[in-house]
Short mmCIF file of C-alpha atoms in Angstrom, two decimals:
data_model
loop_
_atom_site.label_atom_id
_atom_site.label_comp_id
_atom_site.label_asym_id
_atom_site.label_seq_id
_atom_site.Cartn_x
_atom_site.Cartn_y
_atom_site.Cartn_z
CA MET W 1 -57.42 -56.46 45.67
CA ALA W 2 -58.87 -58.74 48.34
CA GLU W 3 -62.27 -57.17 47.87
CA THR W 4 -62.06 -57.73 44.14
CA ASN W 5 -61.39 -61.41 44.66
CA LYS W 6 -64.33 -61.62 47.06
CA MET W 7 -66.55 -59.90 44.55
CA LEU W 8 -65.50 -62.28 41.78
CA ALA W 9 -65.83 -65.42 43.90
CA GLY W 10 -68.06 -68.04 42.29
CA VAL W 11 -68.13 -66.31 38.91
CA ALA W 12 -66.97 -68.19 35.85
CA ALA W 13 -63.71 -66.77 34.51
CA PRO W 14 -64.01 -65.31 31.00
CA ALA W 15 -62.53 -67.35 28.17
CA SER W 16 -60.33 -64.39 27.18
CA GLN W 17 -59.97 -60.66 27.74
CA LEU W 18 -61.75 -60.10 24.44
CA ALA W 19 -64.67 -62.22 25.62
CA ALA W 20 -64.84 -60.33 28.92
CA ASP W 21 -64.75 -56.92 27.22
CA THR W 22 -67.32 -58.02 24.63
CA ASN W 23 -69.80 -59.26 27.23
CA ALA W 24 -69.34 -56.17 29.41
CA GLY W 25 -69.47 -53.91 26.35
CA VAL W 26 -72.82 -55.32 25.31
CA ALA W 27 -74.18 -54.83 28.83
CA PHE W 28 -72.88 -51.23 28.94
CA PHE W 29 -74.28 -50.55 25.47
CA LEU W 30 -77.73 -51.66 26.61
CA ASP W 31 -77.46 -49.63 29.80
CA VAL W 32 -76.81 -46.45 27.81
CA VAL W 33 -79.36 -47.18 25.10
CA VAL W 34 -82.13 -47.87 27.61
CA ASN W 35 -81.74 -44.34 28.99
CA MET W 36 -81.84 -42.90 25.46
CA PHE W 37 -85.02 -44.86 24.80
CA VAL W 38 -86.54 -43.47 28.00
CA LEU W 39 -85.62 -39.90 27.00
CA ALA W 40 -87.21 -40.32 23.59
CA SER W 41 -90.32 -42.10 24.84
CA VAL W 42 -91.03 -39.54 27.59
CA LEU W 43 -90.62 -36.41 25.46
CA MET W 44 -92.32 -37.84 22.38
CA GLY W 45 -94.96 -39.89 24.19
CA ALA W 46 -95.94 -37.58 27.05
CA PHE W 47 -95.51 -34.21 25.30
CA GLY W 48 -95.67 -34.97 21.57
CA TYR W 49 -92.17 -33.57 21.02
CA PRO W 50 -91.22 -33.95 17.32
CA ALA W 51 -89.08 -36.95 16.38
CA GLU W 52 -86.97 -34.83 13.98
CA TYR W 53 -85.58 -32.82 16.89
CA MET W 54 -85.23 -35.85 19.14
CA PHE W 55 -83.33 -38.09 16.74
CA GLY W 56 -81.84 -35.38 14.53
CA LYS W 57 -80.44 -33.05 17.21
CA ILE W 58 -80.80 -34.24 20.82
CA ILE W 59 -79.70 -37.87 20.51
CA PRO W 60 -76.65 -37.10 18.28
CA GLY W 61 -75.55 -34.45 20.80
CA ALA W 62 -75.92 -36.87 23.69
CA ILE W 63 -73.95 -39.52 21.82
CA THR W 64 -71.10 -37.07 21.14
CA GLY W 65 -70.77 -36.30 24.84
CA ILE W 66 -70.90 -39.99 25.75
CA MET W 67 -68.21 -40.90 23.22
CA LEU W 68 -65.79 -38.16 24.25
CA GLY W 69 -66.52 -38.80 27.93
CA ASN W 70 -65.61 -42.46 27.65
CA LEU W 71 -62.46 -41.53 25.75
CA ALA W 72 -61.58 -39.21 28.63
CA PHE W 73 -62.15 -41.97 31.19
CA PHE W 74 -60.01 -44.30 29.07
CA TRP W 75 -57.24 -41.71 29.32
CA LEU W 76 -57.78 -41.39 33.09
CA THR W 77 -57.58 -45.17 33.49
CA LYS W 78 -54.34 -45.27 31.51
CA LYS W 79 -52.79 -42.52 33.65
CA THR W 80 -54.01 -44.15 36.87
CA ARG W 81 -52.62 -47.51 35.78
CA GLU W 82 -49.22 -45.93 35.17
CA ALA W 83 -49.30 -44.16 38.55
CA THR W 84 -50.48 -47.14 40.63
CA GLY W 85 -49.11 -50.11 38.73
CA ASN W 86 -52.56 -51.73 38.82
CA ASP W 87 -52.91 -53.38 35.40
CA ALA W 88 -56.35 -54.75 36.27
CA LEU W 89 -58.09 -51.37 36.31
CA THR W 90 -61.54 -51.20 34.73
CA SER W 91 -62.58 -47.94 33.07
CA ILE W 92 -65.43 -46.07 34.69
CA PRO W 93 -68.34 -46.04 32.20
CA LEU W 94 -70.20 -42.84 31.34
CA GLY W 95 -73.68 -42.33 29.95
CA LEU W 96 -76.87 -40.30 30.35
CA ASP W 97 -78.21 -39.67 33.85
CA LEU W 98 -81.67 -41.22 34.25
CA PRO W 99 -83.01 -38.97 37.08
CA SER W 100 -81.97 -35.93 35.01
CA VAL W 101 -83.85 -37.38 32.04
CA PHE W 102 -87.07 -37.30 34.03
CA GLY W 103 -86.30 -33.92 35.57
CA MET W 104 -85.46 -32.20 32.28
CA CYS W 105 -88.44 -33.76 30.51
CA PHE W 106 -91.14 -33.11 33.10
CA PHE W 107 -89.93 -29.83 34.65
CA ILE W 108 -88.25 -27.93 31.81
CA ILE W 109 -88.29 -29.18 28.20
CA GLY W 110 -91.73 -30.79 28.09
CA PRO W 111 -93.65 -27.92 29.77
CA THR W 112 -91.78 -25.32 27.68
CA TYR W 113 -92.72 -27.11 24.46
CA ALA W 114 -96.35 -27.59 25.52
CA ALA W 115 -96.72 -23.94 26.60
CA ASN W 116 -95.46 -22.55 23.29
CA VAL W 117 -96.68 -25.00 20.64
CA ASP W 118 -99.97 -23.11 20.04
CA THR W 119 -98.30 -19.71 19.59
CA LEU W 120 -94.99 -20.67 17.96
CA GLY W 121 -95.99 -23.81 16.12
CA VAL W 122 -94.41 -27.24 16.43
CA ASP W 123 -90.97 -26.30 15.10
CA GLY W 124 -90.79 -22.98 16.95
CA ALA W 125 -91.80 -24.51 20.29
CA ALA W 126 -89.47 -27.48 19.78
CA ASP W 127 -86.56 -25.17 19.00
CA LYS W 128 -87.22 -22.98 22.04
CA ALA W 129 -87.40 -26.01 24.37
CA TRP W 130 -84.25 -27.48 22.78
CA VAL W 131 -82.21 -24.29 23.26
CA LEU W 132 -83.44 -24.02 26.86
CA GLY W 133 -82.44 -27.64 27.46
CA MET W 134 -78.94 -27.05 26.10
CA ALA W 135 -78.54 -23.94 28.27
CA CYS W 136 -79.59 -25.92 31.36
CA THR W 137 -77.08 -28.63 30.49
CA PHE W 138 -74.29 -26.06 30.12
CA TRP W 139 -75.12 -24.75 33.59
CA MET W 140 -74.95 -28.28 35.00
CA ALA W 141 -71.50 -28.71 33.47
CA VAL W 142 -70.27 -25.46 35.04
CA ILE W 143 -71.68 -26.35 38.46
CA LYS W 144 -70.17 -29.85 38.38
CA PHE W 145 -66.79 -28.43 37.38
CA CYS W 146 -66.83 -26.08 40.38
CA LEU W 147 -67.90 -28.91 42.71
CA SER W 148 -65.18 -31.20 41.36
CA PHE W 149 -62.53 -29.47 43.46
CA PHE W 150 -64.25 -30.86 46.55
CA GLY W 151 -64.55 -34.40 45.16
CA ARG W 152 -61.44 -35.86 46.77
CA THR W 153 -62.33 -34.30 50.12
CA VAL W 154 -65.80 -35.85 50.01
CA GLN W 155 -64.33 -39.20 48.97
CA GLU W 156 -61.83 -39.19 51.83
CA GLN W 157 -64.00 -37.71 54.58
CA LEU W 158 -67.39 -39.36 54.12
CA PRO W 159 -67.75 -42.93 55.42
CA GLN W 160 -67.69 -45.67 52.83
CA MET W 161 -71.06 -47.05 53.98
CA ALA W 162 -72.68 -43.64 53.40
CA LEU W 163 -71.30 -43.43 49.86
CA VAL W 164 -72.15 -47.00 48.90
CA GLY W 165 -75.46 -46.84 50.76
CA ALA W 166 -76.63 -43.93 48.61
CA MET W 167 -75.79 -46.04 45.56
CA ALA W 168 -77.71 -48.96 47.04
CA GLY W 169 -80.82 -46.81 47.45
CA ILE W 170 -80.80 -45.81 43.80
CA ALA W 171 -80.12 -49.42 42.81
CA THR W 172 -83.00 -50.74 44.89
CA VAL W 173 -85.67 -48.51 43.37
CA TRP W 174 -84.69 -46.80 40.12
CA LEU W 175 -82.67 -49.71 38.75
CA GLY W 176 -84.23 -52.66 40.57
CA ALA W 177 -87.91 -52.00 41.29
CA GLU W 178 -88.56 -49.79 38.27
CA ALA W 179 -86.81 -52.19 35.90
CA LEU W 180 -88.61 -55.25 37.30
CA PHE W 181 -91.91 -53.41 36.91
CA GLY W 182 -91.02 -52.87 33.25
CA VAL W 183 -90.06 -56.53 32.87
CA PHE W 184 -93.42 -57.74 34.16
CA ALA W 185 -95.34 -55.30 31.95
CA LEU W 186 -94.74 -57.91 29.22
CA PRO W 187 -93.98 -60.97 31.36
CA GLU W 188 -93.78 -63.54 28.57
CA VAL W 189 -90.75 -61.85 26.99
CA GLY W 190 -89.47 -59.86 29.96
CA ILE W 191 -89.02 -62.88 32.19
CA VAL W 192 -87.22 -64.76 29.41
CA SER W 193 -84.71 -61.93 29.06
CA LEU W 194 -84.40 -61.57 32.84
CA VAL W 195 -83.67 -65.27 33.43
CA ILE W 196 -81.02 -65.40 30.71
CA MET W 197 -79.28 -62.30 32.10
CA GLY W 198 -79.66 -63.62 35.62
CA PHE W 199 -77.96 -66.88 34.65
CA ALA W 200 -75.16 -65.32 32.63
CA LEU W 201 -74.58 -61.87 34.14
CA ILE W 202 -75.81 -62.01 37.75
CA ALA W 203 -74.76 -65.56 38.60
CA GLY W 204 -71.82 -65.44 36.18
CA HIS W 205 -72.41 -68.85 34.56
CA ARG W 206 -70.95 -69.41 31.12
CA LEU W 207 -73.34 -69.95 28.21
CA PRO W 208 -72.57 -72.54 25.50
CA PHE W 209 -69.88 -71.43 23.05
CA ASN W 210 -69.17 -68.44 25.36
CA MET W 211 -72.11 -66.57 23.89
CA PRO W 212 -72.64 -63.11 25.47
CA GLY W 213 -75.61 -63.31 27.82
CA ALA W 214 -76.88 -59.80 27.15
CA ILE W 215 -77.10 -60.29 23.39
CA ILE W 216 -78.76 -63.69 23.69
CA ALA W 217 -81.31 -62.28 26.13
CA ILE W 218 -82.21 -59.36 23.85
CA VAL W 219 -82.39 -61.48 20.71
CA ALA W 220 -84.46 -64.22 22.37
CA GLY W 221 -86.84 -61.76 23.99
CA THR W 222 -87.33 -59.73 20.81
CA ILE W 223 -87.95 -62.80 18.62
CA LEU W 224 -90.50 -64.12 21.12
CA TYR W 225 -92.17 -60.69 21.21
CA TYR W 226 -92.76 -60.63 17.46
CA ILE W 227 -93.89 -64.27 17.41
CA LEU W 228 -96.56 -63.33 19.95
CA ALA W 229 -97.36 -60.08 18.14
CA PHE W 230 -97.86 -61.79 14.76
CA GLY W 231 -99.86 -64.48 16.56
CA GLY W 232 -102.31 -61.88 17.80
CA ALA W 233 -101.47 -62.18 21.50
CA GLY W 234 -102.71 -58.65 22.17
CA ASP W 235 -102.20 -56.94 25.57
CA GLY W 236 -99.21 -54.86 24.50
CA TYR W 237 -97.98 -57.10 21.70
CA ILE W 238 -98.26 -55.10 18.51
CA VAL W 239 -96.54 -55.54 15.15
CA ARG W 240 -94.43 -52.41 14.97
CA GLU W 241 -93.97 -50.77 11.60
CA MET W 242 -90.34 -50.50 10.56
CA PRO W 243 -89.35 -46.79 10.52
CA GLU W 244 -87.04 -45.31 7.94
CA LEU W 245 -83.31 -45.33 8.64
CA VAL W 246 -82.41 -41.63 8.81
CA PRO W 247 -78.73 -40.74 9.44
CA ALA W 248 -78.10 -37.77 11.75
CA LEU W 249 -74.69 -36.23 12.41
CA PRO W 250 -74.03 -33.91 15.36
CA VAL W 251 -73.58 -30.25 14.54
CA PRO W 252 -72.05 -27.82 17.04
CA THR W 253 -74.42 -25.04 18.05
CA PHE W 254 -73.84 -22.10 20.34
CA GLY W 255 -77.54 -21.47 20.94
CA GLY W 256 -77.45 -23.06 24.38
CA ALA W 257 -74.27 -21.28 25.46
CA LEU W 258 -75.59 -17.90 24.32
CA ALA W 259 -78.84 -18.50 26.23
CA MET W 260 -77.16 -19.24 29.58
CA PHE W 261 -78.11 -15.86 31.03
CA GLY W 262 -81.60 -15.63 29.56
CA ASP W 263 -84.79 -17.38 30.65
CA VAL W 264 -82.78 -20.37 31.84
CA THR W 265 -81.80 -18.46 35.00
CA ASN W 266 -85.39 -18.96 36.19
CA TYR W 267 -84.61 -22.67 36.40
CA LEU W 268 -81.35 -22.48 38.36
CA GLY W 269 -83.19 -23.64 41.46
CA ILE W 270 -83.90 -26.90 39.61
CA ILE W 271 -80.58 -27.11 37.77
CA PHE W 272 -78.29 -26.79 40.80
CA PRO W 273 -79.73 -29.74 42.79
CA PHE W 274 -79.49 -32.03 39.75
CA ALA W 275 -75.86 -31.02 39.13
CA LEU W 276 -75.03 -31.37 42.83
CA LEU W 277 -76.59 -34.82 43.01
CA ILE W 278 -74.62 -36.08 40.00
CA ALA W 279 -71.37 -34.68 41.39
CA ALA W 280 -72.15 -36.62 44.59
CA SER W 281 -73.06 -39.69 42.52
CA ALA W 282 -69.70 -39.53 40.74
CA VAL W 283 -67.97 -39.61 44.13
CA ASN W 284 -70.15 -42.61 45.04
CA VAL W 285 -69.05 -44.40 41.87
CA THR W 286 -65.38 -43.86 42.73
CA ALA W 287 -66.09 -45.19 46.24
CA GLY W 288 -67.60 -48.32 44.71
CA ALA W 289 -64.63 -48.65 42.37
CA ARG W 290 -62.29 -48.47 45.36
CA ILE W 291 -64.13 -51.37 47.03
CA ALA W 292 -63.70 -53.37 43.82
CA GLY W 293 -59.96 -52.64 43.84
CA ASP W 294 -59.82 -49.66 41.45
CA GLU W 295 -58.52 -46.38 42.90
CA PHE W 296 -59.53 -43.23 41.01
CA ASP W 297 -59.31 -39.54 41.92
CA ALA W 298 -62.90 -38.44 42.57
CA GLY W 299 -62.17 -34.82 41.64
CA LYS W 300 -60.81 -35.80 38.24
CA VAL W 301 -63.78 -38.09 37.63
CA VAL W 302 -66.22 -35.23 38.31
CA ARG W 303 -64.24 -32.80 36.13
CA LEU W 304 -64.14 -35.17 33.18
CA ASP W 305 -67.86 -35.80 33.56
CA ALA W 306 -68.44 -32.02 33.58
CA ALA W 307 -66.45 -31.73 30.35
CA ALA W 308 -68.50 -34.52 28.74
CA THR W 309 -71.72 -32.76 29.77
CA ALA W 310 -70.49 -29.49 28.22
CA VAL W 311 -69.56 -31.24 24.96
CA SER W 312 -72.96 -32.90 24.86
CA ALA W 313 -74.68 -29.51 25.27
CA LEU W 314 -72.45 -27.95 22.60
CA PHE W 315 -73.63 -30.54 20.07
CA GLY W 316 -77.33 -30.45 20.99
CA GLY W 317 -77.69 -32.65 24.08
CA VAL W 318 -80.20 -31.65 26.75
CA VAL W 319 -79.39 -34.12 29.56
CA GLN W 320 -76.23 -34.22 31.66
CA THR W 321 -73.89 -37.18 31.56
CA THR W 322 -72.85 -39.17 34.62
CA PRO W 323 -70.39 -41.93 35.57
CA TYR W 324 -72.37 -45.17 35.73
CA PHE W 325 -72.77 -47.36 38.78
CA GLY W 326 -72.36 -50.29 36.38
CA HIS W 327 -68.58 -50.17 36.92
CA ALA W 328 -68.94 -52.91 39.56
CA THR W 329 -70.81 -55.13 37.11
CA TYR W 330 -68.29 -54.73 34.32
CA LYS W 331 -65.41 -55.22 36.76
CA ARG W 332 -66.96 -58.48 37.90
CA MET W 333 -67.21 -59.60 34.27
CA GLY W 334 -63.44 -59.16 33.96
CA ALA W 335 -63.58 -56.10 31.68
CA ARG W 336 -60.70 -53.61 31.51
CA THR W 337 -60.85 -50.61 29.15
CA GLY W 338 -61.82 -51.97 25.74
CA TYR W 339 -65.44 -52.61 26.72
CA ALA W 340 -66.32 -48.93 27.24
CA LEU W 341 -64.59 -47.71 24.08
CA GLY W 342 -66.13 -50.51 22.04
CA ALA W 343 -69.65 -49.86 23.32
CA ALA W 344 -69.29 -46.09 22.92
CA GLY W 345 -68.00 -46.62 19.38
CA VAL W 346 -70.96 -48.82 18.44
CA ILE W 347 -73.35 -46.29 20.01
CA THR W 348 -71.68 -43.48 18.05
CA VAL W 349 -71.80 -45.21 14.68
CA GLY W 350 -75.28 -46.63 15.26
CA GLY W 351 -76.62 -43.33 16.52
CA PHE W 352 -75.22 -41.26 13.68
CA LEU W 353 -76.51 -43.75 11.10
CA GLY W 354 -79.97 -43.75 12.67
CA VAL W 355 -79.86 -47.35 13.89
CA ILE W 356 -80.51 -46.40 17.53
CA ALA W 357 -83.56 -44.37 16.51
CA LEU W 358 -84.83 -47.38 14.60
CA ALA W 359 -84.06 -49.81 17.43
CA SER W 360 -85.80 -47.61 19.99
CA GLN W 361 -89.02 -48.09 18.08
CA MET W 362 -88.59 -51.80 17.33
CA ILE W 363 -87.12 -53.44 20.48
CA PRO W 364 -89.57 -53.78 23.40
CA GLU W 365 -88.38 -52.15 26.64
CA ALA W 366 -89.33 -55.25 28.63
CA VAL W 367 -86.41 -57.21 27.15
CA LEU W 368 -83.93 -54.36 27.76
CA LYS W 369 -84.85 -53.54 31.37
CA PRO W 370 -83.18 -56.65 32.91
CA ILE W 371 -79.74 -55.10 32.29
CA LEU W 372 -80.63 -52.48 34.88
CA VAL W 373 -81.48 -55.27 37.33
CA VAL W 374 -78.02 -56.73 36.72
CA VAL W 375 -76.39 -53.41 37.61
CA ALA W 376 -78.58 -53.08 40.71
CA CYS W 377 -77.54 -56.51 41.93
CA ASP W 378 -73.85 -55.66 41.73
CA ILE W 379 -74.31 -52.37 43.57
CA LEU W 380 -76.03 -54.24 46.39
CA ARG W 381 -73.23 -56.81 46.30
CA LEU W 382 -70.79 -53.96 46.97
CA ALA W 383 -72.96 -52.53 49.75
CA PHE W 384 -73.04 -55.82 51.61
CA SER W 385 -69.41 -56.77 51.09
CA GLY W 386 -67.57 -53.46 51.18
CA GLY W 387 -68.10 -52.09 54.67
CA ASP W 388 -67.69 -52.70 58.38
CA VAL W 389 -70.57 -54.84 59.66
CA ARG W 390 -70.93 -52.43 62.60
CA HIS W 391 -71.99 -49.78 60.12
CA ALA W 392 -74.77 -51.91 58.62
CA PRO W 393 -77.57 -49.83 60.24
CA ALA W 394 -76.35 -46.86 58.19
CA LEU W 395 -77.34 -48.77 55.06
CA LEU W 396 -81.00 -48.43 56.04
CA PHE W 397 -80.73 -44.68 56.55
CA ALA W 398 -78.84 -44.28 53.27
CA THR W 399 -81.38 -46.24 51.22
CA VAL W 400 -84.65 -44.88 52.66
CA PRO W 401 -84.50 -41.44 50.91
CA ALA W 402 -84.36 -43.13 47.50
CA ILE W 403 -87.34 -45.32 48.44
CA LEU W 404 -89.28 -42.21 49.50
CA ASN W 405 -88.35 -40.49 46.23
CA TYR W 406 -89.55 -43.47 44.22
CA ALA W 407 -92.80 -43.72 46.19
CA HIS W 408 -93.49 -40.01 45.76
CA THR W 409 -92.83 -40.17 42.02
CA LYS W 410 -95.33 -43.00 41.58
CA VAL W 411 -97.97 -41.47 43.85
CA SER W 412 -97.57 -38.09 42.12
CA ASP W 413 -98.21 -39.67 38.74
CA LEU W 414 -101.46 -41.17 40.03
CA TYR W 415 -102.46 -38.01 41.89
CA GLY W 416 -101.90 -35.88 38.80
CA ARG W 417 -104.33 -38.08 36.88
CA VAL W 418 -107.15 -38.16 39.45
CA ALA W 419 -106.80 -34.89 41.40
CA THR W 420 -109.47 -33.01 39.46
CA THR W 421 -112.04 -35.81 39.61
CA ALA W 422 -111.27 -37.28 43.03
CA GLY W 423 -110.44 -34.08 44.90
CA ASP W 424 -113.40 -34.38 47.26
CA ALA W 425 -112.48 -37.97 48.16
CA ILE W 426 -108.92 -37.08 49.16
CA SER W 427 -108.79 -36.37 52.89
CA ALA W 428 -106.74 -33.61 54.47
CA ASP W 429 -104.69 -36.21 56.35
CA TRP W 430 -103.77 -37.97 53.11
CA MET W 431 -102.79 -34.70 51.47
CA GLN W 432 -100.64 -33.72 54.45
CA GLY W 433 -98.81 -37.04 54.24
CA TYR W 434 -98.40 -36.67 50.48
CA LEU W 435 -96.84 -33.21 50.84
CA LEU W 436 -94.48 -34.47 53.55
CA LEU W 437 -93.51 -37.43 51.35
CA GLY W 438 -92.66 -34.99 48.57
CA ALA W 439 -90.42 -32.90 50.82
CA MET W 440 -88.65 -35.97 52.17
CA SER W 441 -88.05 -37.30 48.65
CA ARG W 442 -86.40 -34.26 47.09
CA GLY W 443 -82.62 -34.03 47.07
CA TYR W 444 -82.59 -37.68 48.09
CA ILE W 445 -79.00 -38.52 47.08
CA LEU W 446 -77.56 -35.78 49.29
CA THR W 447 -79.98 -36.76 52.06
CA SER W 448 -78.75 -40.36 51.79
CA LEU W 449 -75.13 -39.25 52.13
CA LEU W 450 -75.90 -37.08 55.18
CA TRP W 451 -78.05 -39.66 56.96
CA GLY W 452 -75.64 -42.51 56.25
CA ALA W 453 -72.62 -40.51 57.41
CA LEU W 454 -74.51 -39.35 60.52
CA ILE W 455 -75.24 -42.91 61.64
CA VAL W 456 -71.72 -44.17 60.91
CA TRP W 457 -70.18 -41.31 62.91
CA ILE W 458 -72.54 -41.94 65.81
CA ILE W 459 -71.58 -45.64 65.80
CA ASP W 460 -67.87 -44.69 65.74
CA ARG W 461 -68.42 -42.04 68.47
CA LYS W 462 -67.26 -39.22 66.21
CA MET W 463 -69.88 -36.96 67.70
CA LEU W 464 -68.49 -33.66 66.44
CA ARG W 465 -68.67 -34.93 62.87
CA ALA W 466 -72.16 -36.32 63.46
CA ALA W 467 -73.28 -32.95 64.83
CA GLY W 468 -71.76 -31.27 61.76
CA ALA W 469 -73.75 -33.59 59.48
CA ALA W 470 -76.98 -32.71 61.28
CA LEU W 471 -76.18 -29.00 61.11
CA ALA W 472 -75.38 -29.26 57.40
CA ALA W 473 -78.74 -31.00 56.87
CA ALA W 474 -80.45 -28.10 58.65
CA ILE W 475 -78.77 -25.51 56.41
CA PHE W 476 -79.48 -27.47 53.22
CA THR W 477 -83.11 -27.86 54.31
CA GLU W 478 -83.60 -24.15 54.85
CA PHE W 479 -82.46 -23.41 51.29
CA GLY W 480 -84.34 -26.29 49.66
CA VAL W 481 -81.25 -28.20 48.57
CA ILE W 482 -82.80 -31.17 50.37
CA HIS W 483 -86.43 -31.52 51.48
CA SER W 484 -87.57 -28.80 49.05
CA VAL W 485 -91.28 -28.06 49.39
CA MET W 486 -91.48 -26.85 45.78
CA PRO W 487 -93.03 -29.41 43.39
CA THR W 488 -90.18 -28.77 40.92
CA SER W 489 -87.51 -29.47 43.59
CA GLU W 490 -86.13 -25.96 43.17
CA MET W 491 -84.23 -24.07 45.87
CA TYR W 492 -85.29 -20.87 47.61
CA LEU W 493 -84.24 -18.35 50.24
CA PRO W 494 -85.53 -19.23 53.74
CA TRP W 495 -87.27 -15.85 54.07
CA ALA W 496 -88.75 -15.90 50.57
CA ILE W 497 -90.61 -19.22 50.40
CA PRO W 498 -93.90 -18.53 48.57
CA GLU W 499 -97.25 -18.97 50.31
CA MET W 500 -98.21 -22.65 50.05
CA GLY W 501 -101.13 -23.06 52.40
CA GLY W 502 -98.97 -23.65 55.46
CA LEU W 503 -96.47 -25.94 53.73
CA GLU W 504 -93.93 -23.10 53.63
CA VAL W 505 -93.37 -23.62 57.37
CA LEU W 506 -92.22 -27.23 56.93
CA PRO W 507 -88.57 -26.42 55.98
CA HIS W 508 -88.17 -24.40 59.18
CA ARG W 509 -89.65 -27.21 61.29
CA LEU W 510 -87.36 -29.80 59.69
CA ALA W 511 -84.35 -27.52 60.13
CA VAL W 512 -85.17 -26.99 63.82
CA GLY W 513 -85.28 -30.75 64.28
CA TYR W 514 -81.85 -31.12 62.67
CA VAL W 515 -80.41 -28.28 64.78
CA ILE W 516 -81.69 -29.85 67.99
CA ALA W 517 -80.14 -33.15 66.88
CA ALA W 518 -76.83 -31.38 66.21
CA ILE W 519 -76.81 -29.87 69.71
CA MET W 520 -77.65 -33.22 71.31
CA LEU W 521 -74.93 -35.02 69.35
CA TYR W 522 -72.37 -32.38 70.27
CA LEU W 523 -73.23 -32.74 73.96
CA ALA W 524 -73.19 -36.53 73.66
CA GLY W 525 -69.52 -36.27 72.75
CA PHE W 526 -68.80 -35.40 76.38
CA ILE W 527 -70.47 -38.55 77.69
CA LYS W 528 -67.93 -41.13 78.74
CA ASN W 529 -68.20 -44.31 76.74
CA LYS W 530 -69.03 -47.19 79.05
CA PRO W 531 -68.89 -50.70 77.62
CA THR W 532 -72.27 -52.44 77.40
CA SER W 533 -72.78 -55.96 78.67
#
């Protein structure tokens, strides 16, 4: 528990356990809801997907999986508390996985809907994309369940810095940079919300009357937004029309399960990497929990997450669930188990009554995004306080793949908009670098784990393990699990990579580099270690 005390140093103690769970529950609620808002805005905004399917089928299914998943983690926490005697355990939170949101929207559901809307009509195309999404989510649940039996081995064998470093990479870009970008899109209200959350949730200072910082930030930012909107501020400030409150209850459907061996098998090359990455992420979350003083069985965490994903798909969800990195944040707030159940309960009631659908269209994202910055800060706090200082260089190697992934995502968005009009202005050198960036960015969580572990094992002179990590990277590269050259991140057989104008050779070149590194590291194990001056 020494690490826990270090993590909590300088943070104002909560007035009561109820206050701690309330504050953490609000933060967790916002964390989950932000991802739901992103799912809805991407599918509806980018592809014109009908709101009736989004808020009447997909969101209720996702909420069902989230509720039952958090109940399962509550049960796991109770059992772990009884086994370890640690009464200060904080439940691991569970919600929608943000990278999977983008992957499912842009690679599977969105394109399927767009390709069929002219022939099948809006409802027919929406239904086809929805069933395909559920089938993909069922496959992810099955894959994660199978991988769960290796969770404890990964947790015990991989270095802590590699596990936490992969978390830090995601925190730096997808939670930190992306959220800050969203904050400054509407700076007048975003900065207000960010400063309030920074004061109360990052620094841990107590607000007057013990008011929850997250709620105050959202209320203050939203009120200021509508003051500016009614005042005619322009530049993104619009008076939003209040939508109707439409209740939507989840209904079990076997359409996705029955479609698991249909057209969805064409997408297994995309599905498997996403499932693998979330299984690895779940192990990372348990590693972070261990640093904070909470010991959980990684295999059980992955299995319960797989069950939550399956339940979500059964009731209409199209995105896999995942344990949230926010555990460190809620632990630091003093939360135990009530926060997750309370937040999940509010999400369930609000979602089924249609309140979340209404809120997603009325609350500006700029005032919600700071909660992701809060989570990112606590992940980085763990990365800097939870490992051997000798292993610090591994943090760089573990965070770089996420940075490359983020950079490629942003550049790809721009390139997709200008490629047809600016094709002649794009040089061959730029295009070569862009394609390499794409390959380096795909499968980035697994790449982070391998690179981080490789550096730690070299530092500790465990050369056989380091060579094994390099060899594993070579094998994964050949099959496209990492460094895939396919734009959709899908896997392939080394001898069946399609013609891509020379790019199909890149996996073999990368794999050769990793193999040479493995041989060198193996031979380095025979070099006698001489102390340096």
